[in-house]
Amino acid sequence: MKGVSVLIGGVGGQGVILTARILAESSLAHGLKAQMSEIHGMSQRYGSVVSSVRIGDAESPLVKKGEANAIVGFEPLETVRLLPWAYNKTVVVTALTPIRPLSVLLGQEAYPPLEDLHRQIKERAGRVIVVDADRIARSIGHEVVANSVLLGALMGTKVLPVPLEVVRKTLAAHVPPRFVAANLEALDIGYSVTIQDEYSIAFA
Amino acid sequence: MYPEAARLLEARSGQTLLLLGNEAIARASLEAGVDFAATYPGTPSSEIGLVLADIAEAAGLKFQYAVNEKVAMEVAAAAAISGLKSLVFMKHVGLNVASDAVMTLAYTGVRGAMVIVTADDPGCHSSQNEQDNRIFARFANLPMLEPSTPQEALDLTKFAFEFSAFLELPVIVRTTTRVSHARGPVAVSGVTKPRGKAHFERDPKRFVVLPAHAREGHKRVLQKMRLAEGISESTPHNRIEDLGRAGDTGIVASGPAYSYVKDFASSLSGKLMKLGLTNPLPKVKIADFLRSVKRVVVIEELEPYLEEAVRAIANEYRIDVEIYGKIQGLVPRTGELDPDVVAEALVKVGLMPADAVHRLREVKIPGLPARPPILCPGCGHRSAAYAAKQASRRQDVVFPVDIGCYSLIEFAPLNAGDLLLCMGSSIGLGAGISAVSNQKVLAFIGDSTFYHAGVPALIHAVHQGANMTVCILDNSTTAMTGHQPHPGMAEEGKPAVDMEDLVRGCGVKSVEVFDAYDVKRLTKAFRRALGAEGVHVIIARHKCRLLELRDLKAAGETAPLYVVIPEKCTKCGFCIDAFACPALIRASDNSVVIDAALCNGCGVCADVCPPKAIVPLKEVPA
């Protein structure tokens, strides 16, 4: 398969499509062909949302199962839902905070234990980065920048053929002016989380 | 405002933008110099209108949100018959509504140019069915183009305008969700200034379809389609490409299916026929292609539209070639195609090595709770449906529901949806149940849907003496498709068509209006209406909470926060089990807490809670 493929998944309203958009726009700005898929309409009302981004010379924005280079999950259950697209070299970046589906709130189904979800991710992926994006975002002062933390963590993996600086510029151009500083801070913290994770692996 | 609109208007020739297929169609229309555009919003076509609505004035074109797709088709047809360039666009099922006009518009044709965009939804991402509208083009005898990517959406839409002007016939552009909602690099050209006003020139023999004229019109459209065949044979949009290695297999594909095959091209052998102009099909080109290979695999989404044509051509020209597709079950006829489904088909016919799908077998991840879409916190549809369910407890009530966000009231715990077919069907289906059964009927319909197709059914129900309650869930917008206006809303220079007047004009004597958040009064009203004879209309009105929150934010205010007072919560769980706002969270000790990040401050849960344990935060004693 050509190019680099990224799947981003989460819950409607978390900013999945915006994050995919920033990746795709950054790639285009860096001179690479980029495409993405979006689904609008009903699925954005707190339902599962997934967007695929393909960077490089491909015809379709959709990714074949077992061939995603990276998976970013904004919610643990949604990360696991995307595992069919992972293979033994896939990098997975996942948020920590569960958002319970209605069936769980109603007590009809149970939310799987986080350890189980993490184990499933580790079994299938090449590298796993678990980021408490919500806590980091809160520490910055804006919960809405959690997705930029995860985007930063993805950038730290160096899976994408795009420099961080290009993503910074695109991000700044795509969020409301009053949130630019917080988003850039979130991106940098996310980036450093991955870099530190690398050190801890190297010295383990 | 649609964030991309200005960028789309201002882009200069030679620029490459990352565009949605729908944005590319809007840009193509500007480049073609479209004078008039109309639509009724429907996913996955909606963004074309969101763009055009915002830039129409600056671009010098006229844009109208029509009351339904049939009217959109008619106003756009009149513009094109008057010599202008017009665009009409809708979701696939919208073309069903407009079909009465389309079938005969093919006979009359147009004078300027007219492009009809139908956005199909294989996989039913946001639709009630996955009909294949390519069959409409064949049915109506209208030319059709099928783009595979956003760039092609632009190129083929522009081509469609030229093609339509040449043939004096409307041309269909058929997209699917994966084209309309794919985003890719699109190179744009310059825009053409619209002409603006037109003058209608009489020609009743052509434009008044009395039987004698209609018979001539039928011959005329068939002549035009023969002319179109020549274009289909010669256009580069229908072409043959080499695959990775030489071979004796041919693949025929169109739309996104072509892209999936193309991504495997380097590992495939033989030739690939890409069809972009799929009505009329290039018969000679296809026949030559069939002769040049030993077997053909047709990869297409939904119906075997191309495959049937390929089989007919092989038969007509007596070509000995094996044909594989949907008819013998190689490619599924239901659901969306994707790279995995296409790979599986190509493996089955031996075109790809078996290990190309080996991963597919191990990908099942069982036991994950599903996460379907739900009504937003603070949605007035939830409170109105809750009131209706409370009022109908221990009664045998049938709940027809309709198309919109509120279709979701079918899900637990509201379970307030028993019947749903199409736009406006709740009232017709309800009147039918009332005619044949002694059950009570409570039909839900949204405001935009009511104007779209509910009115004739309501007239029918009144005239036939139905016993039913109709609840119009009025959030004063067309919410699900992106908050478009509808005729009940006044805009600058556009008077509102008053809903209550309209309902009374349909002959309904009992019309009541309540705030959709007022569950107490609504419950009483539903109870009264269900116990009475005749047609009763209850309007549950509350502006879409997402728009209200936007207004609050603009005014520098925030929605009130609600909290559960722990000492008062009896852990009965009623608020979750019966109302289920997603901001209500059951704690491990079964008490309920409100998730402040999710709560939109509607306060309805305070009325729902039996022990009155929920109060606004500001009323909590310190």
Short mmCIF file of N, CA and C in Angstrom, two decimals, chain B residues 259-382:
data_model
loop_
_atom_site.label_atom_id
_atom_site.label_comp_id
_atom_site.label_asym_id
_atom_site.label_seq_id
_atom_site.Cartn_x
_atom_site.Cartn_y
_atom_site.Cartn_z
N SER B 259 -12.13 3.80 -7.49
CA SER B 259 -10.99 4.19 -6.64
C SER B 259 -10.45 3.01 -5.85
N TYR B 260 -11.35 2.17 -5.33
CA TYR B 260 -10.91 1.01 -4.55
C TYR B 260 -10.08 0.07 -5.43
N VAL B 261 -10.57 -0.18 -6.66
CA VAL B 261 -9.83 -1.05 -7.58
C VAL B 261 -8.48 -0.42 -7.94
N LYS B 262 -8.54 0.88 -8.22
CA LYS B 262 -7.34 1.61 -8.65
C LYS B 262 -6.24 1.51 -7.58
N ASP B 263 -6.63 1.52 -6.30
CA ASP B 263 -5.63 1.42 -5.23
C ASP B 263 -4.95 0.06 -5.20
N PHE B 264 -5.56 -0.95 -5.84
CA PHE B 264 -4.93 -2.28 -5.93
C PHE B 264 -4.25 -2.48 -7.28
N ALA B 265 -4.26 -1.45 -8.13
CA ALA B 265 -3.87 -1.62 -9.54
C ALA B 265 -2.50 -2.28 -9.69
N SER B 266 -1.53 -1.88 -8.86
CA SER B 266 -0.18 -2.37 -9.06
C SER B 266 -0.09 -3.88 -8.83
N SER B 267 -1.01 -4.44 -8.04
CA SER B 267 -0.95 -5.89 -7.80
C SER B 267 -1.95 -6.66 -8.68
N LEU B 268 -2.58 -5.96 -9.64
CA LEU B 268 -3.57 -6.63 -10.49
C LEU B 268 -3.03 -6.76 -11.91
N SER B 269 -3.58 -7.73 -12.65
CA SER B 269 -3.19 -7.86 -14.04
C SER B 269 -4.41 -7.71 -14.93
N GLY B 270 -4.19 -7.17 -16.12
CA GLY B 270 -5.29 -6.98 -17.07
C GLY B 270 -5.54 -5.51 -17.30
N LYS B 271 -6.81 -5.17 -17.55
CA LYS B 271 -7.17 -3.80 -17.90
C LYS B 271 -8.35 -3.34 -17.05
N LEU B 272 -8.43 -2.05 -16.86
CA LEU B 272 -9.50 -1.48 -16.06
C LEU B 272 -10.28 -0.48 -16.91
N MET B 273 -11.58 -0.70 -17.03
CA MET B 273 -12.41 0.26 -17.75
C MET B 273 -13.10 1.15 -16.73
N LYS B 274 -12.77 2.44 -16.77
CA LYS B 274 -13.36 3.42 -15.85
C LYS B 274 -14.51 4.11 -16.57
N LEU B 275 -15.69 4.01 -16.00
CA LEU B 275 -16.86 4.63 -16.62
C LEU B 275 -17.32 5.82 -15.78
N GLY B 276 -17.24 7.01 -16.36
CA GLY B 276 -17.67 8.23 -15.67
C GLY B 276 -18.99 8.75 -16.24
N LEU B 277 -19.26 8.42 -17.50
CA LEU B 277 -20.53 8.80 -18.13
C LEU B 277 -21.31 7.50 -18.31
N THR B 278 -22.23 7.24 -17.39
CA THR B 278 -22.82 5.90 -17.33
C THR B 278 -24.26 5.83 -17.85
N ASN B 279 -24.78 6.93 -18.37
CA ASN B 279 -26.01 6.85 -19.17
C ASN B 279 -25.98 7.97 -20.20
N PRO B 280 -26.02 7.68 -21.49
CA PRO B 280 -25.99 6.33 -22.07
C PRO B 280 -24.58 5.76 -22.01
N LEU B 281 -24.50 4.43 -21.92
CA LEU B 281 -23.18 3.79 -21.86
C LEU B 281 -22.55 3.71 -23.25
N PRO B 282 -21.23 3.71 -23.31
CA PRO B 282 -20.54 3.60 -24.60
C PRO B 282 -20.52 2.15 -25.07
N LYS B 283 -21.56 1.76 -25.82
CA LYS B 283 -21.73 0.34 -26.16
C LYS B 283 -20.58 -0.21 -27.00
N VAL B 284 -20.15 0.59 -27.97
CA VAL B 284 -19.10 0.11 -28.87
C VAL B 284 -17.79 -0.05 -28.10
N LYS B 285 -17.50 0.95 -27.27
CA LYS B 285 -16.27 0.91 -26.47
C LYS B 285 -16.29 -0.30 -25.53
N ILE B 286 -17.43 -0.54 -24.91
CA ILE B 286 -17.55 -1.68 -24.00
C ILE B 286 -17.41 -2.99 -24.79
N ALA B 287 -18.05 -3.06 -25.97
CA ALA B 287 -17.96 -4.28 -26.78
C ALA B 287 -16.51 -4.56 -27.17
N ASP B 288 -15.79 -3.51 -27.57
CA ASP B 288 -14.36 -3.69 -27.92
C ASP B 288 -13.58 -4.20 -26.71
N PHE B 289 -13.90 -3.63 -25.56
CA PHE B 289 -13.22 -4.04 -24.32
C PHE B 289 -13.49 -5.52 -24.02
N LEU B 290 -14.75 -5.91 -24.17
CA LEU B 290 -15.13 -7.31 -23.89
C LEU B 290 -14.40 -8.26 -24.84
N ARG B 291 -14.25 -7.83 -26.11
CA ARG B 291 -13.56 -8.68 -27.09
C ARG B 291 -12.08 -8.84 -26.77
N SER B 292 -11.52 -7.83 -26.05
CA SER B 292 -10.08 -7.84 -25.82
C SER B 292 -9.66 -8.66 -24.60
N VAL B 293 -10.63 -9.22 -23.89
CA VAL B 293 -10.31 -10.00 -22.68
C VAL B 293 -11.05 -11.33 -22.67
N LYS B 294 -10.63 -12.23 -21.78
CA LYS B 294 -11.32 -13.54 -21.67
C LYS B 294 -12.43 -13.48 -20.63
N ARG B 295 -12.22 -12.66 -19.61
CA ARG B 295 -13.28 -12.53 -18.60
C ARG B 295 -13.31 -11.11 -18.06
N VAL B 296 -14.49 -10.76 -17.58
CA VAL B 296 -14.72 -9.40 -17.10
C VAL B 296 -15.29 -9.45 -15.69
N VAL B 297 -14.77 -8.61 -14.82
CA VAL B 297 -15.31 -8.48 -13.46
C VAL B 297 -15.87 -7.07 -13.33
N VAL B 298 -17.14 -6.97 -12.97
CA VAL B 298 -17.77 -5.66 -12.81
C VAL B 298 -17.82 -5.33 -11.33
N ILE B 299 -17.17 -4.25 -10.95
CA ILE B 299 -17.15 -3.82 -9.54
C ILE B 299 -17.94 -2.53 -9.44
N GLU B 300 -19.11 -2.60 -8.84
CA GLU B 300 -19.97 -1.43 -8.69
C GLU B 300 -20.76 -1.55 -7.39
N GLU B 301 -21.23 -0.41 -6.91
CA GLU B 301 -21.96 -0.38 -5.64
C GLU B 301 -23.46 -0.55 -5.90
N LEU B 302 -24.14 -1.22 -4.99
CA LEU B 302 -25.60 -1.42 -5.01
C LEU B 302 -26.05 -2.30 -6.18
N GLU B 303 -26.93 -1.79 -7.06
CA GLU B 303 -27.57 -2.64 -8.07
C GLU B 303 -26.60 -3.03 -9.19
N PRO B 304 -26.86 -4.14 -9.87
CA PRO B 304 -25.99 -4.54 -10.99
C PRO B 304 -26.29 -3.72 -12.25
N TYR B 305 -26.18 -2.42 -12.12
CA TYR B 305 -26.54 -1.50 -13.22
C TYR B 305 -25.60 -1.67 -14.40
N LEU B 306 -24.30 -1.62 -14.14
CA LEU B 306 -23.33 -1.77 -15.22
C LEU B 306 -23.29 -3.22 -15.70
N GLU B 307 -23.38 -4.14 -14.72
CA GLU B 307 -23.26 -5.55 -15.07
C GLU B 307 -24.35 -5.98 -16.05
N GLU B 308 -25.58 -5.56 -15.80
CA GLU B 308 -26.67 -5.93 -16.70
C GLU B 308 -26.42 -5.37 -18.10
N ALA B 309 -25.90 -4.15 -18.14
CA ALA B 309 -25.61 -3.54 -19.45
C ALA B 309 -24.49 -4.31 -20.15
N VAL B 310 -23.46 -4.66 -19.39
CA VAL B 310 -22.32 -5.39 -19.96
C VAL B 310 -22.80 -6.75 -20.50
N ARG B 311 -23.66 -7.43 -19.74
CA ARG B 311 -24.19 -8.72 -20.19
C ARG B 311 -25.02 -8.54 -21.46
N ALA B 312 -25.81 -7.46 -21.50
CA ALA B 312 -26.65 -7.23 -22.68
C ALA B 312 -25.79 -6.94 -23.90
N ILE B 313 -24.71 -6.19 -23.70
CA ILE B 313 -23.83 -5.85 -24.83
C ILE B 313 -23.13 -7.12 -25.32
N ALA B 314 -22.65 -7.95 -24.39
CA ALA B 314 -21.99 -9.20 -24.78
C ALA B 314 -22.95 -10.06 -25.60
N ASN B 315 -24.18 -10.07 -25.17
CA ASN B 315 -25.20 -10.86 -25.85
C ASN B 315 -25.51 -10.29 -27.23
N GLU B 316 -25.70 -8.98 -27.29
CA GLU B 316 -26.07 -8.31 -28.53
C GLU B 316 -24.96 -8.48 -29.59
N TYR B 317 -23.72 -8.34 -29.15
CA TYR B 317 -22.60 -8.42 -30.10
C TYR B 317 -22.03 -9.85 -30.19
N ARG B 318 -22.68 -10.78 -29.53
CA ARG B 318 -22.28 -12.19 -29.51
C ARG B 318 -20.79 -12.36 -29.16
N ILE B 319 -20.43 -11.76 -28.04
CA ILE B 319 -19.04 -11.84 -27.58
C ILE B 319 -18.94 -12.93 -26.53
N ASP B 320 -17.98 -13.83 -26.71
CA ASP B 320 -17.81 -14.95 -25.79
C ASP B 320 -16.86 -14.52 -24.67
N VAL B 321 -17.42 -14.11 -23.56
CA VAL B 321 -16.60 -13.63 -22.46
C VAL B 321 -17.30 -14.00 -21.14
N GLU B 322 -16.51 -14.40 -20.15
CA GLU B 322 -17.09 -14.69 -18.83
C GLU B 322 -17.32 -13.38 -18.10
N ILE B 323 -18.49 -13.24 -17.49
CA ILE B 323 -18.80 -11.98 -16.78
C ILE B 323 -19.10 -12.28 -15.31
N TYR B 324 -18.39 -11.61 -14.43
CA TYR B 324 -18.60 -11.78 -12.99
C TYR B 324 -19.01 -10.45 -12.37
N GLY B 325 -19.93 -10.53 -11.42
CA GLY B 325 -20.37 -9.30 -10.75
C GLY B 325 -21.29 -9.66 -9.61
N LYS B 326 -22.46 -9.03 -9.60
CA LYS B 326 -23.38 -9.25 -8.49
C LYS B 326 -24.36 -10.39 -8.76
N ILE B 327 -24.64 -10.60 -10.06
CA ILE B 327 -25.75 -11.49 -10.39
C ILE B 327 -25.48 -12.91 -9.89
N GLN B 328 -24.21 -13.33 -9.96
CA GLN B 328 -23.89 -14.65 -9.39
C GLN B 328 -23.30 -14.54 -7.98
N GLY B 329 -23.35 -13.33 -7.42
CA GLY B 329 -23.03 -13.20 -6.00
C GLY B 329 -21.59 -12.89 -5.66
N LEU B 330 -20.76 -12.50 -6.64
CA LEU B 330 -19.37 -12.21 -6.32
C LEU B 330 -19.25 -10.91 -5.51
N VAL B 331 -19.97 -9.90 -5.94
CA VAL B 331 -19.93 -8.60 -5.26
C VAL B 331 -21.28 -8.40 -4.58
N PRO B 332 -21.28 -7.99 -3.30
CA PRO B 332 -22.57 -7.85 -2.62
C PRO B 332 -23.43 -6.74 -3.23
N ARG B 333 -24.74 -6.96 -3.18
CA ARG B 333 -25.69 -6.01 -3.74
C ARG B 333 -26.22 -5.07 -2.65
N THR B 334 -25.95 -5.40 -1.39
CA THR B 334 -26.40 -4.55 -0.29
C THR B 334 -25.19 -3.93 0.38
N GLY B 335 -25.39 -2.79 0.97
CA GLY B 335 -24.34 -2.13 1.74
C GLY B 335 -23.31 -1.45 0.87
N GLU B 336 -22.41 -0.77 1.56
CA GLU B 336 -21.37 -0.01 0.89
C GLU B 336 -20.23 -0.93 0.47
N LEU B 337 -19.59 -0.59 -0.64
CA LEU B 337 -18.31 -1.25 -0.93
C LEU B 337 -17.23 -0.52 -0.15
N ASP B 338 -16.12 -1.20 0.10
CA ASP B 338 -14.94 -0.55 0.66
C ASP B 338 -13.75 -1.37 0.19
N PRO B 339 -12.53 -0.95 0.50
CA PRO B 339 -11.38 -1.68 -0.03
C PRO B 339 -11.40 -3.16 0.35
N ASP B 340 -11.91 -3.49 1.54
CA ASP B 340 -11.92 -4.89 1.97
C ASP B 340 -12.91 -5.73 1.18
N VAL B 341 -14.09 -5.18 0.95
CA VAL B 341 -15.11 -5.92 0.19
C VAL B 341 -14.62 -6.14 -1.24
N VAL B 342 -14.00 -5.12 -1.83
CA VAL B 342 -13.50 -5.24 -3.19
C VAL B 342 -12.35 -6.25 -3.24
N ALA B 343 -11.46 -6.18 -2.25
CA ALA B 343 -10.34 -7.13 -2.21
C ALA B 343 -10.85 -8.57 -2.13
N GLU B 344 -11.87 -8.77 -1.31
CA GLU B 344 -12.42 -10.12 -1.16
C GLU B 344 -12.94 -10.64 -2.50
N ALA B 345 -13.63 -9.78 -3.24
CA ALA B 345 -14.16 -10.18 -4.55
C ALA B 345 -13.01 -10.50 -5.51
N LEU B 346 -11.98 -9.67 -5.49
CA LEU B 346 -10.87 -9.87 -6.42
C LEU B 346 -10.08 -11.13 -6.06
N VAL B 347 -10.03 -11.46 -4.77
CA VAL B 347 -9.36 -12.70 -4.36
C VAL B 347 -10.18 -13.90 -4.86
N LYS B 348 -11.49 -13.80 -4.70
CA LYS B 348 -12.36 -14.92 -5.10
C LYS B 348 -12.22 -15.26 -6.57
N VAL B 349 -12.02 -14.26 -7.42
CA VAL B 349 -11.86 -14.55 -8.84
C VAL B 349 -10.38 -14.76 -9.20
N GLY B 350 -9.53 -14.83 -8.19
CA GLY B 350 -8.13 -15.16 -8.43
C GLY B 350 -7.30 -14.01 -8.96
N LEU B 351 -7.81 -12.79 -8.85
CA LEU B 351 -7.06 -11.64 -9.35
C LEU B 351 -6.07 -11.11 -8.32
N MET B 352 -6.35 -11.40 -7.05
CA MET B 352 -5.43 -10.99 -6.00
C MET B 352 -5.06 -12.23 -5.21
N PRO B 353 -3.83 -12.28 -4.65
CA PRO B 353 -3.43 -13.44 -3.88
C PRO B 353 -4.29 -13.57 -2.61
N ALA B 354 -4.50 -14.79 -2.18
CA ALA B 354 -5.39 -15.05 -1.05
C ALA B 354 -4.95 -14.32 0.21
N ASP B 355 -3.64 -14.11 0.36
CA ASP B 355 -3.20 -13.47 1.61
C ASP B 355 -3.59 -12.00 1.67
N ALA B 356 -4.13 -11.46 0.57
CA ALA B 356 -4.59 -10.08 0.60
C ALA B 356 -5.76 -9.91 1.56
N VAL B 357 -6.45 -11.00 1.86
CA VAL B 357 -7.57 -10.89 2.79
C VAL B 357 -7.36 -11.70 4.06
N HIS B 358 -6.15 -12.23 4.25
CA HIS B 358 -5.99 -13.11 5.40
C HIS B 358 -6.31 -12.40 6.70
N ARG B 359 -6.07 -11.12 6.75
CA ARG B 359 -6.32 -10.38 7.98
C ARG B 359 -7.81 -10.23 8.26
N LEU B 360 -8.60 -10.29 7.20
CA LEU B 360 -10.03 -10.08 7.39
C LEU B 360 -10.63 -11.09 8.34
N ARG B 361 -10.07 -12.28 8.36
CA ARG B 361 -10.70 -13.33 9.16
C ARG B 361 -10.53 -13.10 10.66
N GLU B 362 -9.52 -12.36 11.04
CA GLU B 362 -9.26 -12.23 12.47
C GLU B 362 -9.67 -10.87 13.03
N VAL B 363 -10.48 -10.15 12.29
CA VAL B 363 -10.71 -8.77 12.72
C VAL B 363 -11.94 -8.59 13.60
N LYS B 364 -12.68 -9.64 13.83
CA LYS B 364 -13.88 -9.47 14.64
C LYS B 364 -13.50 -9.12 16.09
N ILE B 365 -14.06 -8.02 16.56
CA ILE B 365 -13.84 -7.65 17.95
C ILE B 365 -15.20 -7.69 18.63
N PRO B 366 -15.50 -8.80 19.30
CA PRO B 366 -16.85 -8.99 19.80
C PRO B 366 -17.09 -8.25 21.12
N GLY B 367 -18.35 -8.08 21.41
CA GLY B 367 -18.75 -7.67 22.75
C GLY B 367 -18.59 -6.20 23.08
N LEU B 368 -18.39 -5.36 22.08
CA LEU B 368 -18.30 -3.93 22.40
C LEU B 368 -19.70 -3.32 22.39
N PRO B 369 -20.03 -2.55 23.42
CA PRO B 369 -21.33 -1.87 23.37
C PRO B 369 -21.38 -0.93 22.18
N ALA B 370 -22.48 -0.95 21.44
CA ALA B 370 -22.62 -0.07 20.28
C ALA B 370 -22.84 1.36 20.76
N ARG B 371 -22.55 2.31 19.88
CA ARG B 371 -22.77 3.71 20.24
C ARG B 371 -23.55 4.38 19.11
N PRO B 372 -24.87 4.13 19.07
CA PRO B 372 -25.67 4.78 18.03
C PRO B 372 -25.83 6.26 18.36
N PRO B 373 -26.21 7.08 17.37
CA PRO B 373 -26.46 8.48 17.66
C PRO B 373 -27.64 8.62 18.61
N ILE B 374 -27.64 9.68 19.41
CA ILE B 374 -28.75 9.93 20.33
C ILE B 374 -29.14 11.40 20.26
N LEU B 375 -30.31 11.71 20.81
CA LEU B 375 -30.72 13.12 20.89
C LEU B 375 -29.78 13.86 21.82
N CYS B 376 -29.48 15.10 21.49
CA CYS B 376 -28.56 15.91 22.29
C CYS B 376 -29.15 16.16 23.69
N PRO B 377 -28.31 16.42 24.68
CA PRO B 377 -28.83 16.91 25.96
C PRO B 377 -29.59 18.22 25.72
N GLY B 378 -30.73 18.36 26.34
CA GLY B 378 -31.49 19.60 26.17
C GLY B 378 -32.37 19.62 24.94
N CYS B 379 -32.47 18.49 24.21
CA CYS B 379 -33.28 18.46 23.00
C CYS B 379 -34.77 18.44 23.36
N GLY B 380 -35.53 19.34 22.74
CA GLY B 380 -36.97 19.41 23.00
C GLY B 380 -37.74 18.21 22.48
N HIS B 381 -37.15 17.46 21.54
CA HIS B 381 -37.81 16.26 21.05
C HIS B 381 -37.90 15.21 22.15
N ARG B 382 -36.84 15.15 22.98
CA ARG B 382 -36.84 14.15 24.07
C ARG B 382 -37.96 14.45 25.05
#
